């Protein structure tokens, strides 16, 4: 019996269509040219992407992570300051966010000598006062104070740091009390910190 080749092809196509539907589901229809009107997922058109854009969130780390593990400019480390913050119980305060910290380097603490550091660490009130004296409420970047000689910066300790800047000096650096500001505006997830080369102590009232 003569069979019309076109008719045979149509039957084969229909069988394949049903078989694909049963095994793979509706999305297999697209392989056989099924219309999107049947409720299938529409194939992406030119310029249309099916990929989800990556998150733009940048994770920088907490203050404590930065102070314990980071080395800035291959020279500044802050492990001693991190120990002081932990011993003073100030980690929770920093975790609230929105804080500015003047971070003394490990070299700055070495200037105190072993006995000087031991005295601070052995006196909880002195320790807490020292740590808080290096912290400001809110994010205060370098441009907000760097060139303003005599400006007062209120600390969490309750006393003020005094900015010193002499614009007549060549490449003049700013100081806060006795500490020279080495680097400004290092970001963390909880605020920013500026690097200083000296440990400031609040004046006893």
mmCIF file of C-alpha atoms in Angstrom, residues 42-193:
data_model
loop_
_atom_site.group_PDB
_atom_site.id
_atom_site.type_symbol
_atom_site.label_atom_id
_atom_site.label_comp_id
_atom_site.label_asym_id
_atom_site.label_seq_id
_atom_site.Cartn_x
_atom_site.Cartn_y
_atom_site.Cartn_z
ATOM 1 C CA UNK A 42 8.824 32.104 26.591
ATOM 2 C CA UNK A 43 12.267 31.825 25.070
ATOM 3 C CA UNK A 44 14.452 34.856 25.775
ATOM 4 C CA UNK A 45 14.575 37.427 23.030
ATOM 5 C CA UNK A 46 17.612 39.401 21.940
ATOM 6 C CA UNK A 47 18.917 41.583 24.763
ATOM 7 C CA UNK A 48 16.947 39.679 27.359
ATOM 8 C CA UNK A 49 18.904 37.795 30.010
ATOM 9 C CA UNK A 50 17.662 34.937 32.147
ATOM 10 C CA UNK A 51 20.589 35.260 34.582
ATOM 11 C CA UNK A 52 20.148 36.990 37.912
ATOM 12 C CA UNK A 53 22.407 40.003 38.385
ATOM 13 C CA UNK A 54 25.081 39.425 41.035
ATOM 14 C CA UNK A 55 24.739 41.208 44.348
ATOM 15 C CA UNK A 56 26.533 44.541 44.608
ATOM 16 C CA UNK A 57 27.033 44.218 48.384
ATOM 17 C CA UNK A 58 30.681 44.468 49.359
ATOM 18 C CA UNK A 59 31.643 42.739 52.576
ATOM 19 C CA UNK A 60 34.546 44.540 54.226
ATOM 20 C CA UNK A 61 34.628 43.063 57.703
ATOM 21 C CA UNK A 62 33.961 44.326 61.201
ATOM 22 C CA UNK A 63 36.273 46.609 63.143
ATOM 23 C CA UNK A 64 37.557 43.675 65.155
ATOM 24 C CA UNK A 65 38.230 41.600 62.042
ATOM 25 C CA UNK A 66 40.121 44.484 60.495
ATOM 26 C CA UNK A 67 42.161 45.161 63.627
ATOM 27 C CA UNK A 68 42.982 41.511 64.292
ATOM 28 C CA UNK A 69 43.893 40.412 60.782
ATOM 29 C CA UNK A 70 44.548 43.356 58.483
ATOM 30 C CA UNK A 71 47.909 44.869 57.621
ATOM 31 C CA UNK A 72 47.515 48.277 55.986
ATOM 32 C CA UNK A 73 50.092 49.462 53.467
ATOM 33 C CA UNK A 74 52.166 46.442 54.450
ATOM 34 C CA UNK A 75 53.170 48.159 57.708
ATOM 35 C CA UNK A 76 50.286 49.107 60.014
ATOM 36 C CA UNK A 77 48.807 46.432 62.292
ATOM 37 C CA UNK A 78 46.356 46.789 65.183
ATOM 38 C CA UNK A 79 46.347 43.557 67.194
ATOM 39 C CA UNK A 80 47.051 45.285 70.537
ATOM 40 C CA UNK A 81 44.216 47.734 70.000
ATOM 41 C CA UNK A 82 41.921 44.807 69.186
ATOM 42 C CA UNK A 83 42.914 43.185 72.493
ATOM 43 C CA UNK A 84 42.149 46.427 74.323
ATOM 44 C CA UNK A 85 38.716 46.721 72.708
ATOM 45 C CA UNK A 86 37.870 43.129 73.651
ATOM 46 C CA UNK A 87 39.118 43.541 77.242
ATOM 47 C CA UNK A 88 37.139 46.769 77.580
ATOM 48 C CA UNK A 89 33.956 45.031 76.418
ATOM 49 C CA UNK A 90 33.445 47.475 73.549
ATOM 50 C CA UNK A 91 32.821 45.004 70.738
ATOM 51 C CA UNK A 92 29.061 45.292 71.140
ATOM 52 C CA UNK A 93 29.219 49.077 70.948
ATOM 53 C CA UNK A 94 31.135 48.899 67.682
ATOM 54 C CA UNK A 95 28.716 46.310 66.294
ATOM 55 C CA UNK A 96 25.912 48.895 66.437
ATOM 56 C CA UNK A 97 27.570 50.592 63.458
ATOM 57 C CA UNK A 98 28.044 54.195 62.471
ATOM 58 C CA UNK A 99 31.253 54.717 64.465
ATOM 59 C CA UNK A 100 34.523 56.494 63.691
ATOM 60 C CA UNK A 101 37.666 55.078 65.279
ATOM 61 C CA UNK A 102 41.148 56.530 65.582
ATOM 62 C CA UNK A 103 43.137 53.299 65.615
ATOM 63 C CA UNK A 104 46.587 53.329 67.230
ATOM 64 C CA UNK A 105 48.991 50.947 65.550
ATOM 65 C CA UNK A 106 50.873 48.191 67.319
ATOM 66 C CA UNK A 107 53.957 50.395 67.026
ATOM 67 C CA UNK A 108 52.078 53.143 68.892
ATOM 68 C CA UNK A 109 51.387 50.784 71.782
ATOM 69 C CA UNK A 110 55.042 49.742 71.825
ATOM 70 C CA UNK A 111 55.865 53.374 72.613
ATOM 71 C CA UNK A 112 54.060 52.906 75.941
ATOM 72 C CA UNK A 113 56.429 50.129 76.943
ATOM 73 C CA UNK A 114 55.413 46.840 78.496
ATOM 74 C CA UNK A 115 54.817 48.407 81.907
ATOM 75 C CA UNK A 116 52.687 51.215 80.507
ATOM 76 C CA UNK A 117 50.489 48.797 78.578
ATOM 77 C CA UNK A 118 50.229 46.475 81.571
ATOM 78 C CA UNK A 119 49.076 49.404 83.720
ATOM 79 C CA UNK A 120 46.277 50.228 81.273
ATOM 80 C CA UNK A 121 45.192 46.620 80.831
ATOM 81 C CA UNK A 122 45.196 46.106 84.610
ATOM 82 C CA UNK A 123 42.890 49.051 85.308
ATOM 83 C CA UNK A 124 39.435 48.503 83.776
ATOM 84 C CA UNK A 125 38.314 52.114 84.145
ATOM 85 C CA UNK A 126 41.503 53.411 82.554
ATOM 86 C CA UNK A 127 41.238 50.833 79.776
ATOM 87 C CA UNK A 128 37.619 51.632 78.935
ATOM 88 C CA UNK A 129 38.364 55.354 79.029
ATOM 89 C CA UNK A 130 41.323 54.983 76.678
ATOM 90 C CA UNK A 131 39.385 52.864 74.183
ATOM 91 C CA UNK A 132 36.376 55.196 74.173
ATOM 92 C CA UNK A 133 38.670 58.203 73.773
ATOM 93 C CA UNK A 134 39.595 56.819 70.357
ATOM 94 C CA UNK A 135 35.978 56.549 69.187
ATOM 95 C CA UNK A 136 33.514 59.079 67.826
ATOM 96 C CA UNK A 137 29.789 58.721 67.342
ATOM 97 C CA UNK A 138 28.811 58.835 63.689
ATOM 98 C CA UNK A 139 30.945 58.549 60.579
ATOM 99 C CA UNK A 140 33.400 61.458 60.395
ATOM 100 C CA UNK A 141 35.688 61.224 57.396
ATOM 101 C CA UNK A 142 39.031 62.961 57.007
ATOM 102 C CA UNK A 143 37.807 65.982 55.037
ATOM 103 C CA UNK A 144 35.371 66.824 57.852
ATOM 104 C CA UNK A 145 38.206 67.716 60.235
ATOM 105 C CA UNK A 146 41.663 67.283 58.688
ATOM 106 C CA UNK A 147 42.342 70.911 57.751
ATOM 107 C CA UNK A 148 40.460 72.520 60.628
ATOM 108 C CA UNK A 149 43.060 73.524 63.188
ATOM 109 C CA UNK A 150 41.613 73.679 66.687
ATOM 110 C CA UNK A 151 38.476 71.726 65.871
ATOM 111 C CA UNK A 152 37.064 69.671 68.736
ATOM 112 C CA UNK A 153 35.911 66.108 68.230
ATOM 113 C CA UNK A 154 33.653 64.703 70.931
ATOM 114 C CA UNK A 155 34.567 61.126 71.836
ATOM 115 C CA UNK A 156 32.483 58.335 73.344
ATOM 116 C CA UNK A 157 34.529 58.808 76.505
ATOM 117 C CA UNK A 158 32.971 62.252 76.979
ATOM 118 C CA UNK A 159 36.105 64.350 76.437
ATOM 119 C CA UNK A 160 37.141 66.074 73.228
ATOM 120 C CA UNK A 161 40.060 65.398 70.934
ATOM 121 C CA UNK A 162 41.673 68.531 69.514
ATOM 122 C CA UNK A 163 42.728 68.724 65.880
ATOM 123 C CA UNK A 164 46.051 70.399 65.158
ATOM 124 C CA UNK A 165 46.979 71.402 61.621
ATOM 125 C CA UNK A 166 49.514 73.952 60.386
ATOM 126 C CA UNK A 167 48.824 74.863 56.794
ATOM 127 C CA UNK A 168 52.184 76.654 56.553
ATOM 128 C CA UNK A 169 54.098 73.412 56.904
ATOM 129 C CA UNK A 170 55.066 71.565 53.750
ATOM 130 C CA UNK A 171 52.912 68.457 53.392
ATOM 131 C CA UNK A 172 51.535 69.160 56.825
ATOM 132 C CA UNK A 173 49.889 66.293 58.629
ATOM 133 C CA UNK A 174 46.953 66.610 60.963
ATOM 134 C CA UNK A 175 47.190 65.590 64.603
ATOM 135 C CA UNK A 176 44.464 64.651 67.059
ATOM 136 C CA UNK A 177 45.882 65.523 70.457
ATOM 137 C CA UNK A 178 49.391 64.021 70.383
ATOM 138 C CA UNK A 179 48.723 61.490 67.631
ATOM 139 C CA UNK A 180 49.613 62.031 64.000
ATOM 140 C CA UNK A 181 46.977 60.795 61.548
ATOM 141 C CA UNK A 182 48.803 58.488 59.156
ATOM 142 C CA UNK A 183 45.915 57.355 56.966
ATOM 143 C CA UNK A 184 42.266 58.376 56.676
ATOM 144 C CA UNK A 185 38.954 56.759 55.889
ATOM 145 C CA UNK A 186 39.452 53.006 55.935
ATOM 146 C CA UNK A 187 35.986 51.463 55.632
ATOM 147 C CA UNK A 188 34.477 48.607 57.621
ATOM 148 C CA UNK A 189 30.974 47.188 57.824
ATOM 149 C CA UNK A 190 30.512 49.136 61.074
ATOM 150 C CA UNK A 191 31.991 52.529 60.214
ATOM 151 C CA UNK A 192 35.404 53.930 59.304
ATOM 152 C CA UNK A 193 38.771 54.247 60.987
#
